JSON list of C-alpha atoms in Angstrom, two decimals:
[
{"chain": "A", "resi": 230, "resn": "UNK", "atom": "CA", "xyz": [1.47, -6.19, 34.86]},
{"chain": "A", "resi": 231, "resn": "UNK", "atom": "CA", "xyz": [0.04, -6.49, 31.54]},
{"chain": "A", "resi": 232, "resn": "UNK", "atom": "CA", "xyz": [0.14, -10.42, 32.05]},
{"chain": "A", "resi": 233, "resn": "UNK", "atom": "CA", "xyz": [-2.92, -9.74, 34.91]},
{"chain": "A", "resi": 234, "resn": "UNK", "atom": "CA", "xyz": [-4.12, -6.91, 32.82]},
{"chain": "A", "resi": 235, "resn": "UNK", "atom": "CA", "xyz": [-4.82, -9.04, 30.00]},
{"chain": "A", "resi": 236, "resn": "UNK", "atom": "CA", "xyz": [-5.33, -12.11, 31.85]},
{"chain": "A", "resi": 237, "resn": "UNK", "atom": "CA", "xyz": [-2.64, -13.62, 29.21]},
{"chain": "A", "resi": 238, "resn": "UNK", "atom": "CA", "xyz": [-2.77, -17.47, 29.02]},
{"chain": "A", "resi": 239, "resn": "UNK", "atom": "CA", "xyz": [0.10, -19.69, 30.09]},
{"chain": "A", "resi": 240, "resn": "UNK", "atom": "CA", "xyz": [2.46, -20.48, 27.07]},
{"chain": "A", "resi": 241, "resn": "UNK", "atom": "CA", "xyz": [2.18, -24.09, 28.46]},
{"chain": "A", "resi": 242, "resn": "UNK", "atom": "CA", "xyz": [-1.30, -24.14, 27.90]},
{"chain": "A", "resi": 243, "resn": "UNK", "atom": "CA", "xyz": [-1.29, -23.30, 24.17]},
{"chain": "A", "resi": 244, "resn": "UNK", "atom": "CA", "xyz": [-1.50, -25.75, 21.58]},
{"chain": "A", "resi": 245, "resn": "UNK", "atom": "CA", "xyz": [0.84, -25.55, 18.41]},
{"chain": "A", "resi": 246, "resn": "UNK", "atom": "CA", "xyz": [-2.46, -25.11, 16.12]},
{"chain": "A", "resi": 247, "resn": "UNK", "atom": "CA", "xyz": [-3.14, -22.18, 18.51]},
{"chain": "A", "resi": 248, "resn": "UNK", "atom": "CA", "xyz": [0.30, -20.51, 18.44]},
{"chain": "A", "resi": 249, "resn": "UNK", "atom": "CA", "xyz": [-0.01, -20.77, 14.28]},
{"chain": "A", "resi": 250, "resn": "UNK", "atom": "CA", "xyz": [-3.25, -19.36, 14.46]},
{"chain": "A", "resi": 251, "resn": "UNK", "atom": "CA", "xyz": [-2.12, -16.28, 16.58]},
{"chain": "A", "resi": 252, "resn": "UNK", "atom": "CA", "xyz": [0.35, -15.53, 13.60]},
{"chain": "A", "resi": 253, "resn": "UNK", "atom": "CA", "xyz": [-1.78, -15.88, 11.03]},
{"chain": "A", "resi": 254, "resn": "UNK", "atom": "CA", "xyz": [-0.60, -19.40, 9.72]},
{"chain": "A", "resi": 255, "resn": "UNK", "atom": "CA", "xyz": [-3.42, -20.76, 8.05]},
{"chain": "A", "resi": 256, "resn": "UNK", "atom": "CA", "xyz": [-2.07, -23.46, 5.23]},
{"chain": "A", "resi": 257, "resn": "UNK", "atom": "CA", "xyz": [-0.89, -23.12, 2.10]},
{"chain": "A", "resi": 258, "resn": "UNK", "atom": "CA", "xyz": [-2.33, -19.65, 1.44]},
{"chain": "A", "resi": 259, "resn": "UNK", "atom": "CA", "xyz": [-0.25, -18.50, 4.42]},
{"chain": "A", "resi": 260, "resn": "UNK", "atom": "CA", "xyz": [2.67, -20.22, 3.22]},
{"chain": "A", "resi": 261, "resn": "UNK", "atom": "CA", "xyz": [2.41, -18.70, -0.47]},
{"chain": "A", "resi": 262, "resn": "UNK", "atom": "CA", "xyz": [2.54, -15.11, 1.06]},
{"chain": "A", "resi": 263, "resn": "UNK", "atom": "CA", "xyz": [5.20, -15.79, 3.71]},
{"chain": "A", "resi": 264, "resn": "UNK", "atom": "CA", "xyz": [7.39, -17.18, 0.84]},
{"chain": "A", "resi": 265, "resn": "UNK", "atom": "CA", "xyz": [6.80, -13.91, -1.43]},
{"chain": "A", "resi": 266, "resn": "UNK", "atom": "CA", "xyz": [7.07, -11.40, 1.62]},
{"chain": "A", "resi": 267, "resn": "UNK", "atom": "CA", "xyz": [10.81, -13.51, 2.29]},
{"chain": "A", "resi": 268, "resn": "UNK", "atom": "CA", "xyz": [11.89, -11.98, -0.74]},
{"chain": "A", "resi": 269, "resn": "UNK", "atom": "CA", "xyz": [13.27, -8.41, -1.18]},
{"chain": "A", "resi": 270, "resn": "UNK", "atom": "CA", "xyz": [10.10, -5.51, -1.56]},
{"chain": "A", "resi": 271, "resn": "UNK", "atom": "CA", "xyz": [11.38, -5.15, -4.94]},
{"chain": "A", "resi": 272, "resn": "UNK", "atom": "CA", "xyz": [8.64, -2.31, -5.62]},
{"chain": "A", "resi": 273, "resn": "UNK", "atom": "CA", "xyz": [9.54, -0.52, -2.71]},
{"chain": "A", "resi": 274, "resn": "UNK", "atom": "CA", "xyz": [13.10, -0.47, -3.60]},
{"chain": "A", "resi": 275, "resn": "UNK", "atom": "CA", "xyz": [12.59, 0.90, -6.96]},
{"chain": "A", "resi": 276, "resn": "UNK", "atom": "CA", "xyz": [10.46, 4.09, -5.40]},
{"chain": "A", "resi": 277, "resn": "UNK", "atom": "CA", "xyz": [12.63, 5.08, -2.76]},
{"chain": "A", "resi": 278, "resn": "UNK", "atom": "CA", "xyz": [15.47, 4.97, -5.56]},
{"chain": "A", "resi": 279, "resn": "UNK", "atom": "CA", "xyz": [13.10, 6.62, -7.45]},
{"chain": "A", "resi": 280, "resn": "UNK", "atom": "CA", "xyz": [12.61, 9.59, -4.99]},
{"chain": "A", "resi": 281, "resn": "UNK", "atom": "CA", "xyz": [16.13, 9.77, -4.17]},
{"chain": "A", "resi": 282, "resn": "UNK", "atom": "CA", "xyz": [17.15, 9.81, -7.80]},
{"chain": "A", "resi": 283, "resn": "UNK", "atom": "CA", "xyz": [14.48, 12.63, -8.00]},
{"chain": "A", "resi": 284, "resn": "UNK", "atom": "CA", "xyz": [15.92, 14.82, -5.03]},
{"chain": "A", "resi": 285, "resn": "UNK", "atom": "CA", "xyz": [13.31, 13.79, -2.56]},
{"chain": "A", "resi": 286, "resn": "UNK", "atom": "CA", "xyz": [14.95, 12.49, 0.57]},
{"chain": "A", "resi": 287, "resn": "UNK", "atom": "CA", "xyz": [13.61, 9.66, 2.98]},
{"chain": "A", "resi": 288, "resn": "UNK", "atom": "CA", "xyz": [12.93, 11.28, 6.54]},
{"chain": "A", "resi": 289, "resn": "UNK", "atom": "CA", "xyz": [15.20, 9.27, 9.13]},
{"chain": "A", "resi": 290, "resn": "UNK", "atom": "CA", "xyz": [14.83, 8.93, 12.74]},
{"chain": "A", "resi": 291, "resn": "UNK", "atom": "CA", "xyz": [17.32, 11.66, 13.84]},
{"chain": "A", "resi": 292, "resn": "UNK", "atom": "CA", "xyz": [16.59, 14.07, 10.64]},
{"chain": "A", "resi": 293, "resn": "UNK", "atom": "CA", "xyz": [16.79, 17.52, 11.07]},
{"chain": "A", "resi": 294, "resn": "UNK", "atom": "CA", "xyz": [15.49, 20.56, 8.59]},
{"chain": "A", "resi": 295, "resn": "UNK", "atom": "CA", "xyz": [19.63, 21.11, 7.51]},
{"chain": "A", "resi": 296, "resn": "UNK", "atom": "CA", "xyz": [19.91, 17.75, 6.11]},
{"chain": "A", "resi": 297, "resn": "UNK", "atom": "CA", "xyz": [17.09, 18.46, 3.79]},
{"chain": "A", "resi": 298, "resn": "UNK", "atom": "CA", "xyz": [18.54, 21.71, 2.27]},
{"chain": "A", "resi": 299, "resn": "UNK", "atom": "CA", "xyz": [19.75, 19.82, -0.58]},
{"chain": "A", "resi": 300, "resn": "UNK", "atom": "CA", "xyz": [16.60, 18.43, -1.77]},
{"chain": "A", "resi": 301, "resn": "UNK", "atom": "CA", "xyz": [13.20, 19.36, -3.17]},
{"chain": "A", "resi": 302, "resn": "UNK", "atom": "CA", "xyz": [10.99, 16.87, -0.87]},
{"chain": "A", "resi": 303, "resn": "UNK", "atom": "CA", "xyz": [10.98, 14.27, 1.67]},
{"chain": "A", "resi": 304, "resn": "UNK", "atom": "CA", "xyz": [9.20, 11.16, 2.05]},
{"chain": "A", "resi": 305, "resn": "UNK", "atom": "CA", "xyz": [8.61, 8.65, 4.76]},
{"chain": "A", "resi": 306, "resn": "UNK", "atom": "CA", "xyz": [6.66, 4.83, 4.57]},
{"chain": "A", "resi": 307, "resn": "UNK", "atom": "CA", "xyz": [3.86, 4.75, 6.55]},
{"chain": "A", "resi": 308, "resn": "UNK", "atom": "CA", "xyz": [1.72, 1.57, 5.26]},
{"chain": "A", "resi": 309, "resn": "UNK", "atom": "CA", "xyz": [1.90, -1.89, 6.70]},
{"chain": "A", "resi": 310, "resn": "UNK", "atom": "CA", "xyz": [5.35, -3.69, 5.80]},
{"chain": "A", "resi": 311, "resn": "UNK", "atom": "CA", "xyz": [5.24, -7.66, 5.94]},
{"chain": "A", "resi": 312, "resn": "UNK", "atom": "CA", "xyz": [8.33, -7.82, 3.95]},
{"chain": "A", "resi": 313, "resn": "UNK", "atom": "CA", "xyz": [10.35, -6.40, 7.13]},
{"chain": "A", "resi": 314, "resn": "UNK", "atom": "CA", "xyz": [7.71, -6.00, 9.77]},
{"chain": "A", "resi": 315, "resn": "UNK", "atom": "CA", "xyz": [5.04, -8.83, 9.71]},
{"chain": "A", "resi": 316, "resn": "UNK", "atom": "CA", "xyz": [2.20, -8.34, 11.50]},
{"chain": "A", "resi": 317, "resn": "UNK", "atom": "CA", "xyz": [0.65, -11.27, 13.89]},
{"chain": "A", "resi": 318, "resn": "UNK", "atom": "CA", "xyz": [-2.95, -12.85, 12.20]},
{"chain": "A", "resi": 319, "resn": "UNK", "atom": "CA", "xyz": [-3.05, -9.60, 9.53]},
{"chain": "A", "resi": 320, "resn": "UNK", "atom": "CA", "xyz": [-6.18, -11.89, 8.13]},
{"chain": "A", "resi": 321, "resn": "UNK", "atom": "CA", "xyz": [-8.11, -9.90, 11.15]},
{"chain": "A", "resi": 322, "resn": "UNK", "atom": "CA", "xyz": [-8.24, -6.66, 9.48]},
{"chain": "A", "resi": 323, "resn": "UNK", "atom": "CA", "xyz": [-6.26, -6.77, 6.23]},
{"chain": "A", "resi": 324, "resn": "UNK", "atom": "CA", "xyz": [-9.54, -7.32, 4.21]},
{"chain": "A", "resi": 325, "resn": "UNK", "atom": "CA", "xyz": [-11.04, -3.94, 6.12]},
{"chain": "A", "resi": 326, "resn": "UNK", "atom": "CA", "xyz": [-11.04, -1.41, 3.70]},
{"chain": "A", "resi": 327, "resn": "UNK", "atom": "CA", "xyz": [-11.17, 1.29, 6.76]},
{"chain": "A", "resi": 328, "resn": "UNK", "atom": "CA", "xyz": [-7.58, 0.02, 8.07]},
{"chain": "A", "resi": 329, "resn": "UNK", "atom": "CA", "xyz": [-5.91, 0.56, 4.82]},
{"chain": "A", "resi": 330, "resn": "UNK", "atom": "CA", "xyz": [-3.16, 2.87, 4.50]},
{"chain": "A", "resi": 331, "resn": "UNK", "atom": "CA", "xyz": [-0.88, 3.54, 1.11]},
{"chain": "A", "resi": 332, "resn": "UNK", "atom": "CA", "xyz": [2.32, 2.38, 1.41]},
{"chain": "A", "resi": 333, "resn": "UNK", "atom": "CA", "xyz": [4.22, 6.10, 1.25]},
{"chain": "A", "resi": 334, "resn": "UNK", "atom": "CA", "xyz": [3.78, 9.76, 2.07]},
{"chain": "A", "resi": 335, "resn": "UNK", "atom": "CA", "xyz": [5.71, 12.33, 0.12]},
{"chain": "A", "resi": 336, "resn": "UNK", "atom": "CA", "xyz": [5.62, 16.38, 0.19]},
{"chain": "A", "resi": 337, "resn": "UNK", "atom": "CA", "xyz": [7.63, 18.34, -2.13]},
{"chain": "A", "resi": 338, "resn": "UNK", "atom": "CA", "xyz": [7.38, 21.79, -3.51]},
{"chain": "A", "resi": 339, "resn": "UNK", "atom": "CA", "xyz": [6.19, 22.19, -6.94]},
{"chain": "A", "resi": 340, "resn": "UNK", "atom": "CA", "xyz": [5.05, 25.89, -8.65]},
{"chain": "A", "resi": 341, "resn": "UNK", "atom": "CA", "xyz": [1.64, 27.10, -9.66]},
{"chain": "A", "resi": 342, "resn": "UNK", "atom": "CA", "xyz": [0.73, 28.73, -12.95]},
{"chain": "A", "resi": 343, "resn": "UNK", "atom": "CA", "xyz": [2.17, 31.86, -11.50]},
{"chain": "A", "resi": 344, "resn": "UNK", "atom": "CA", "xyz": [5.52, 30.14, -10.69]},
{"chain": "A", "resi": 345, "resn": "UNK", "atom": "CA", "xyz": [5.07, 30.45, -7.35]},
{"chain": "A", "resi": 346, "resn": "UNK", "atom": "CA", "xyz": [5.80, 28.08, -4.65]},
{"chain": "A", "resi": 347, "resn": "UNK", "atom": "CA", "xyz": [3.51, 25.40, -3.89]},
{"chain": "A", "resi": 348, "resn": "UNK", "atom": "CA", "xyz": [3.80, 22.59, -1.40]},
{"chain": "A", "resi": 349, "resn": "UNK", "atom": "CA", "xyz": [2.08, 19.34, -2.27]},
{"chain": "A", "resi": 350, "resn": "UNK", "atom": "CA", "xyz": [1.18, 15.75, 0.10]},
{"chain": "A", "resi": 351, "resn": "UNK", "atom": "CA", "xyz": [0.81, 12.74, -1.63]},
{"chain": "A", "resi": 352, "resn": "UNK", "atom": "CA", "xyz": [0.00, 9.26, -0.30]},
{"chain": "A", "resi": 353, "resn": "UNK", "atom": "CA", "xyz": [1.47, 6.60, -2.59]},
{"chain": "A", "resi": 354, "resn": "UNK", "atom": "CA", "xyz": [0.83, 2.83, -3.54]},
{"chain": "A", "resi": 355, "resn": "UNK", "atom": "CA", "xyz": [3.73, 1.18, -4.84]},
{"chain": "A", "resi": 356, "resn": "UNK", "atom": "CA", "xyz": [3.36, -1.71, -7.03]},
{"chain": "A", "resi": 357, "resn": "UNK", "atom": "CA", "xyz": [6.15, -4.10, -8.28]},
{"chain": "A", "resi": 358, "resn": "UNK", "atom": "CA", "xyz": [4.21, -5.46, -11.13]},
{"chain": "A", "resi": 359, "resn": "UNK", "atom": "CA", "xyz": [1.54, -4.61, -13.36]},
{"chain": "A", "resi": 360, "resn": "UNK", "atom": "CA", "xyz": [-1.09, -7.03, -11.83]},
{"chain": "A", "resi": 361, "resn": "UNK", "atom": "CA", "xyz": [-3.90, -5.06, -9.49]},
{"chain": "A", "resi": 362, "resn": "UNK", "atom": "CA", "xyz": [-6.14, -7.35, -7.30]},
{"chain": "A", "resi": 363, "resn": "UNK", "atom": "CA", "xyz": [-10.26, -6.38, -7.47]},
{"chain": "A", "resi": 364, "resn": "UNK", "atom": "CA", "xyz": [-10.00, -6.02, -3.37]},
{"chain": "A", "resi": 365, "resn": "UNK", "atom": "CA", "xyz": [-7.29, -3.72, -3.91]},
{"chain": "A", "resi": 366, "resn": "UNK", "atom": "CA", "xyz": [-8.86, -1.70, -6.19]},
{"chain": "A", "resi": 367, "resn": "UNK", "atom": "CA", "xyz": [-11.35, -1.16, -4.07]},
{"chain": "A", "resi": 368, "resn": "UNK", "atom": "CA", "xyz": [-9.68, -0.04, -1.29]},
{"chain": "A", "resi": 369, "resn": "UNK", "atom": "CA", "xyz": [-7.80, 2.40, -3.21]},
{"chain": "A", "resi": 370, "resn": "UNK", "atom": "CA", "xyz": [-11.18, 3.56, -4.43]},
{"chain": "A", "resi": 371, "resn": "UNK", "atom": "CA", "xyz": [-12.72, 4.07, -1.16]},
{"chain": "A", "resi": 372, "resn": "UNK", "atom": "CA", "xyz": [-9.51, 5.38, 0.11]},
{"chain": "A", "resi": 373, "resn": "UNK", "atom": "CA", "xyz": [-9.83, 7.96, -2.64]},
{"chain": "A", "resi": 374, "resn": "UNK", "atom": "CA", "xyz": [-13.27, 8.94, -0.80]},
{"chain": "A", "resi": 375, "resn": "UNK", "atom": "CA", "xyz": [-11.71, 9.87, 2.06]},
{"chain": "A", "resi": 376, "resn": "UNK", "atom": "CA", "xyz": [-8.93, 11.98, 0.73]},
{"chain": "A", "resi": 377, "resn": "UNK", "atom": "CA", "xyz": [-11.65, 13.77, -1.41]},
{"chain": "A", "resi": 378, "resn": "UNK", "atom": "CA", "xyz": [-13.82, 14.65, 1.72]},
{"chain": "A", "resi": 379, "resn": "UNK", "atom": "CA", "xyz": [-10.36, 15.72, 3.74]},
{"chain": "A", "resi": 380, "resn": "UNK", "atom": "CA", "xyz": [-9.79, 17.98, 0.92]},
{"chain": "A", "resi": 381, "resn": "UNK", "atom": "CA", "xyz": [-13.57, 19.33, 1.14]},
{"chain": "A", "resi": 382, "resn": "UNK", "atom": "CA", "xyz": [-13.18, 19.81, 5.01]},
{"chain": "A", "resi": 383, "resn": "UNK", "atom": "CA", "xyz": [-9.47, 21.85, 4.08]},
{"chain": "A", "resi": 384, "resn": "UNK", "atom": "CA", "xyz": [-11.05, 24.28, 1.66]},
{"chain": "A", "resi": 385, "resn": "UNK", "atom": "CA", "xyz": [-14.16, 25.09, 3.85]},
{"chain": "A", "resi": 386, "resn": "UNK", "atom": "CA", "xyz": [-12.36, 25.63, 7.18]},
{"chain": "A", "resi": 387, "resn": "UNK", "atom": "CA", "xyz": [-8.70, 25.70, 7.35]},
{"chain": "A", "resi": 388, "resn": "UNK", "atom": "CA", "xyz": [-7.25, 28.93, 8.30]},
{"chain": "A", "resi": 389, "resn": "UNK", "atom": "CA", "xyz": [-5.32, 30.82, 5.16]},
{"chain": "A", "resi": 390, "resn": "UNK", "atom": "CA", "xyz": [-1.99, 29.74, 6.12]},
{"chain": "A", "resi": 391, "resn": "UNK", "atom": "CA", "xyz": [-3.08, 25.88, 6.11]},
{"chain": "A", "resi": 392, "resn": "UNK", "atom": "CA", "xyz": [-5.11, 25.89, 3.48]},
{"chain": "A", "resi": 393, "resn": "UNK", "atom": "CA", "xyz": [-2.80, 24.82, 0.39]},
{"chain": "A", "resi": 394, "resn": "UNK", "atom": "CA", "xyz": [-0.44, 23.05, 2.57]},
{"chain": "A", "resi": 395, "resn": "UNK", "atom": "CA", "xyz": [-2.92, 20.34, 3.92]},
{"chain": "A", "resi": 396, "resn": "UNK", "atom": "CA", "xyz": [-4.22, 19.29, 0.92]},
{"chain": "A", "resi": 397, "resn": "UNK", "atom": "CA", "xyz": [-3.87, 15.70, -0.17]},
{"chain": "A", "resi": 398, "resn": "UNK", "atom": "CA", "xyz": [-3.34, 13.73, -3.42]},
{"chain": "A", "resi": 399, "resn": "UNK", "atom": "CA", "xyz": [-3.13, 9.71, -3.92]},
{"chain": "A", "resi": 400, "resn": "UNK", "atom": "CA", "xyz": [-1.46, 8.01, -6.73]},
{"chain": "A", "resi": 401, "resn": "UNK", "atom": "CA", "xyz": [-0.14, 4.48, -7.20]},
{"chain": "A", "resi": 402, "resn": "UNK", "atom": "CA", "xyz": [3.19, 4.08, -8.63]},
{"chain": "A", "resi": 403, "resn": "UNK", "atom": "CA", "xyz": [3.75, 0.98, -10.71]},
{"chain": "A", "resi": 404, "resn": "UNK", "atom": "CA", "xyz": [7.07, -0.57, -11.74]},
{"chain": "A", "resi": 405, "resn": "UNK", "atom": "CA", "xyz": [5.95, -3.19, -14.29]},
{"chain": "A", "resi": 406, "resn": "UNK", "atom": "CA", "xyz": [8.94, -5.51, -14.20]},
{"chain": "A", "resi": 407, "resn": "UNK", "atom": "CA", "xyz": [10.65, -4.86, -10.72]},
{"chain": "A", "resi": 408, "resn": "UNK", "atom": "CA", "xyz": [9.19, -8.29, -9.22]},
{"chain": "A", "resi": 409, "resn": "UNK", "atom": "CA", "xyz": [9.75, -10.41, -12.67]},
{"chain": "A", "resi": 410, "resn": "UNK", "atom": "CA", "xyz": [12.90, -9.03, -13.18]},
{"chain": "A", "resi": 411, "resn": "UNK", "atom": "CA", "xyz": [14.18, -9.17, -9.07]},
{"chain": "A", "resi": 412, "resn": "UNK", "atom": "CA", "xyz": [12.68, -12.80, -8.65]},
{"chain": "A", "resi": 413, "resn": "UNK", "atom": "CA", "xyz": [14.62, -13.90, -11.87]},
{"chain": "A", "resi": 414, "resn": "UNK", "atom": "CA", "xyz": [18.45, -12.50, -11.18]},
{"chain": "A", "resi": 415, "resn": "UNK", "atom": "CA", "xyz": [17.69, -13.18, -7.23]},
{"chain": "A", "resi": 416, "resn": "UNK", "atom": "CA", "xyz": [16.32, -16.99, -7.32]},
{"chain": "A", "resi": 417, "resn": "UNK", "atom": "CA", "xyz": [17.30, -18.42, -10.75]},
{"chain": "A", "resi": 418, "resn": "UNK", "atom": "CA", "xyz": [20.53, -16.67, -11.08]},
{"chain": "A", "resi": 419, "resn": "UNK", "atom": "CA", "xyz": [21.75, -16.08, -7.43]},
{"chain": "A", "resi": 420, "resn": "UNK", "atom": "CA", "xyz": [22.52, -12.38, -8.14]},
{"chain": "A", "resi": 421, "resn": "UNK", "atom": "CA", "xyz": [22.33, -9.81, -5.85]},
{"chain": "A", "resi": 422, "resn": "UNK", "atom": "CA", "xyz": [19.37, -7.45, -7.56]},
{"chain": "A", "resi": 423, "resn": "UNK", "atom": "CA", "xyz": [19.38, -3.27, -6.65]},
{"chain": "A", "resi": 424, "resn": "UNK", "atom": "CA", "xyz": [16.91, -0.86, -8.90]},
{"chain": "A", "resi": 425, "resn": "UNK", "atom": "CA", "xyz": [18.27, 0.93, -11.95]},
{"chain": "A", "resi": 426, "resn": "UNK", "atom": "CA", "xyz": [17.38, 3.92, -13.69]},
{"chain": "A", "resi": 427, "resn": "UNK", "atom": "CA", "xyz": [15.59, 1.23, -16.51]},
{"chain": "A", "resi": 428, "resn": "UNK", "atom": "CA", "xyz": [13.27, 0.28, -13.67]},
{"chain": "A", "resi": 429, "resn": "UNK", "atom": "CA", "xyz": [12.75, 3.79, -13.12]},
{"chain": "A", "resi": 430, "resn": "UNK", "atom": "CA", "xyz": [12.11, 5.08, -16.81]},
{"chain": "A", "resi": 431, "resn": "UNK", "atom": "CA", "xyz": [9.39, 2.20, -16.90]},
{"chain": "A", "resi": 432, "resn": "UNK", "atom": "CA", "xyz": [7.28, 3.45, -14.04]},
{"chain": "A", "resi": 433, "resn": "UNK", "atom": "CA", "xyz": [3.72, 4.07, -14.53]},
{"chain": "A", "resi": 434, "resn": "UNK", "atom": "CA", "xyz": [1.98, 6.55, -12.21]},
{"chain": "A", "resi": 435, "resn": "UNK", "atom": "CA", "xyz": [-2.07, 6.49, -11.80]},
{"chain": "A", "resi": 436, "resn": "UNK", "atom": "CA", "xyz": [-4.78, 8.25, -10.42]},
{"chain": "A", "resi": 437, "resn": "UNK", "atom": "CA", "xyz": [-7.36, 6.06, -8.97]},
{"chain": "A", "resi": 438, "resn": "UNK", "atom": "CA", "xyz": [-9.81, 7.26, -11.64]},
{"chain": "A", "resi": 439, "resn": "UNK", "atom": "CA", "xyz": [-7.09, 6.46, -14.43]},
{"chain": "A", "resi": 440, "resn": "UNK", "atom": "CA", "xyz": [-6.36, 3.10, -12.41]},
{"chain": "A", "resi": 441, "resn": "UNK", "atom": "CA", "xyz": [-10.03, 1.93, -12.40]},
{"chain": "A", "resi": 442, "resn": "UNK", "atom": "CA", "xyz": [-10.51, 2.50, -16.30]},
{"chain": "A", "resi": 443, "resn": "UNK", "atom": "CA", "xyz": [-7.00, 0.69, -16.94]},
{"chain": "A", "resi": 444, "resn": "UNK", "atom": "CA", "xyz": [-8.62, -2.28, -14.57]},
{"chain": "A", "resi": 445, "resn": "UNK", "atom": "CA", "xyz": [-12.00, -2.45, -16.36]},
{"chain": "A", "resi": 446, "resn": "UNK", "atom": "CA", "xyz": [-10.41, -2.10, -20.20]},
{"chain": "A", "resi": 447, "resn": "UNK", "atom": "CA", "xyz": [-8.21, -5.22, -19.23]},
{"chain": "A", "resi": 448, "resn": "UNK", "atom": "CA", "xyz": [-9.62, -8.91, -20.35]},
{"chain": "A", "resi": 449, "resn": "UNK", "atom": "CA", "xyz": [-6.51, -10.69, -18.69]},
{"chain": "A", "resi": 450, "resn": "UNK", "atom": "CA", "xyz": [-7.96, -11.83, -15.54]},
{"chain": "A", "resi": 451, "resn": "UNK", "atom": "CA", "xyz": [-6.86, -14.77, -13.18]},
{"chain": "A", "resi": 452, "resn": "UNK", "atom": "CA", "xyz": [-8.51, -15.98, -10.18]},
{"chain": "A", "resi": 453, "resn": "UNK", "atom": "CA", "xyz": [-6.88, -15.95, -6.63]},
{"chain": "A", "resi": 454, "resn": "UNK", "atom": "CA", "xyz": [-6.89, -19.13, -4.66]},
{"chain": "A", "resi": 455, "resn": "UNK", "atom": "CA", "xyz": [-7.75, -17.00, -1.19]},
{"chain": "A", "resi": 456, "resn": "UNK", "atom": "CA", "xyz": [-11.36, -15.96, -0.70]},
{"chain": "A", "resi": 457, "resn": "UNK", "atom": "CA", "xyz": [-12.55, -13.22, 1.52]},
{"chain": "A", "resi": 458, "resn": "UNK", "atom": "CA", "xyz": [-13.55, -13.67, 5.02]},
{"chain": "A", "resi": 459, "resn": "UNK", "atom": "CA", "xyz": [-17.19, -12.94, 4.37]},
{"chain": "A", "resi": 460, "resn": "UNK", "atom": "CA", "xyz": [-19.42, -16.00, 3.59]},
{"chain": "A", "resi": 461, "resn": "UNK", "atom": "CA", "xyz": [-21.28, -14.78, 0.30]},
{"chain": "A", "resi": 462, "resn": "UNK", "atom": "CA", "xyz": [-24.43, -17.15, 1.51]},
{"chain": "A", "resi": 463, "resn": "UNK", "atom": "CA", "xyz": [-24.78, -15.24, 4.97]},
{"chain": "A", "resi": 464, "resn": "UNK", "atom": "CA", "xyz": [-24.62, -11.54, 3.09]},
{"chain": "A", "resi": 465, "resn": "UNK", "atom": "CA", "xyz": [-26.97, -12.70, 0.79]},
{"chain": "A", "resi": 466, "resn": "UNK", "atom": "CA", "xyz": [-29.69, -14.20, 3.46]},
{"chain": "A", "resi": 467, "resn": "UNK", "atom": "CA", "xyz": [-29.08, -10.49, 5.41]},
{"chain": "A", "resi": 468, "resn": "UNK", "atom": "CA", "xyz": [-29.14, -8.53, 2.15]},
{"chain": "A", "resi": 469, "resn": "UNK", "atom": "CA", "xyz": [-30.98, -10.28, -0.68]},
{"chain": "A", "resi": 470, "resn": "UNK", "atom": "CA", "xyz": [-30.38, -7.89, -3.28]},
{"chain": "A", "resi": 471, "resn": "UNK", "atom": "CA", "xyz": [-26.82, -7.91, -2.62]},
{"chain": "A", "resi": 472, "resn": "UNK", "atom": "CA", "xyz": [-24.37, -9.04, -5.58]},
{"chain": "A", "resi": 473, "resn": "UNK", "atom": "CA", "xyz": [-21.56, -9.18, -3.43]},
{"chain": "A", "resi": 474, "resn": "UNK", "atom": "CA", "xyz": [-19.13, -12.41, -4.27]},
{"chain": "A", "resi": 475, "resn": "UNK", "atom": "CA", "xyz": [-16.23, -13.56, -1.96]},
{"chain": "A", "resi": 476, "resn": "UNK", "atom": "CA", "xyz": [-14.64, -13.88, -5.37]},
{"chain": "A", "resi": 477, "resn": "UNK", "atom": "CA", "xyz": [-10.74, -12.65, -5.55]},
{"chain": "A", "resi": 478, "resn": "UNK", "atom": "CA", "xyz": [-9.12, -12.16, -8.74]},
{"chain": "A", "resi": 479, "resn": "UNK", "atom": "CA", "xyz": [-6.18, -9.78, -10.15]},
{"chain": "A", "resi": 480, "resn": "UNK", "atom": "CA", "xyz": [-5.94, -8.67, -13.53]},
{"chain": "A", "resi": 481, "resn": "UNK", "atom": "CA", "xyz": [-3.07, -7.20, -15.62]},
{"chain": "A", "resi": 482, "resn": "UNK", "atom": "CA", "xyz": [-3.33, -3.47, -17.21]}
]
């Protein structure tokens, strides 16, 4: 049994603080995060409505190819979903860029300059407001490097029939008023909120390079109360030339 294999501790020997630690309940920061994720995921709802409106259909568990004959593409959620599927003690790895996965994967048919069909694959990160955290931007930048490396390998080594089908792109979709509009209508007015074409029309799409330029071009910077798990003093001791800081902040672009 797993109980013996993992040497599980008996529940009656586990304290309240240990139970809360297991779930990542570390006080005010955790409560604020939990309060936020108890709301609707306004950005994700906008994105899925956006895709369906444009003829890109979500893949369900019981899918078959005939369900997609009337559409141009397909998409599926792949990233961590704290709204519907909370992760215990997510602080253990959330900060580590190596574990980052964007919210969605989309593939769709388009055409090249000669009007020949061309299959595109995109990872998409979705934001329900125009605020970008400095640590999130860093995750996007390093994920883009993984994409670039993947594409180099595909171009060099892939069999001809897979070369174009396996190239990847990464974009960030921002629905700037989704969160603000959603929280106001659901919490202040007590209304049911659903995405509309107005939210879709205000959507901005950025590559990582474009988002980086917008981020550093913005002077609307705000500190975040939470901090990185690394101790900057220890980082400095090990690497005296390091300029790294545990300061977390966000910018509105």
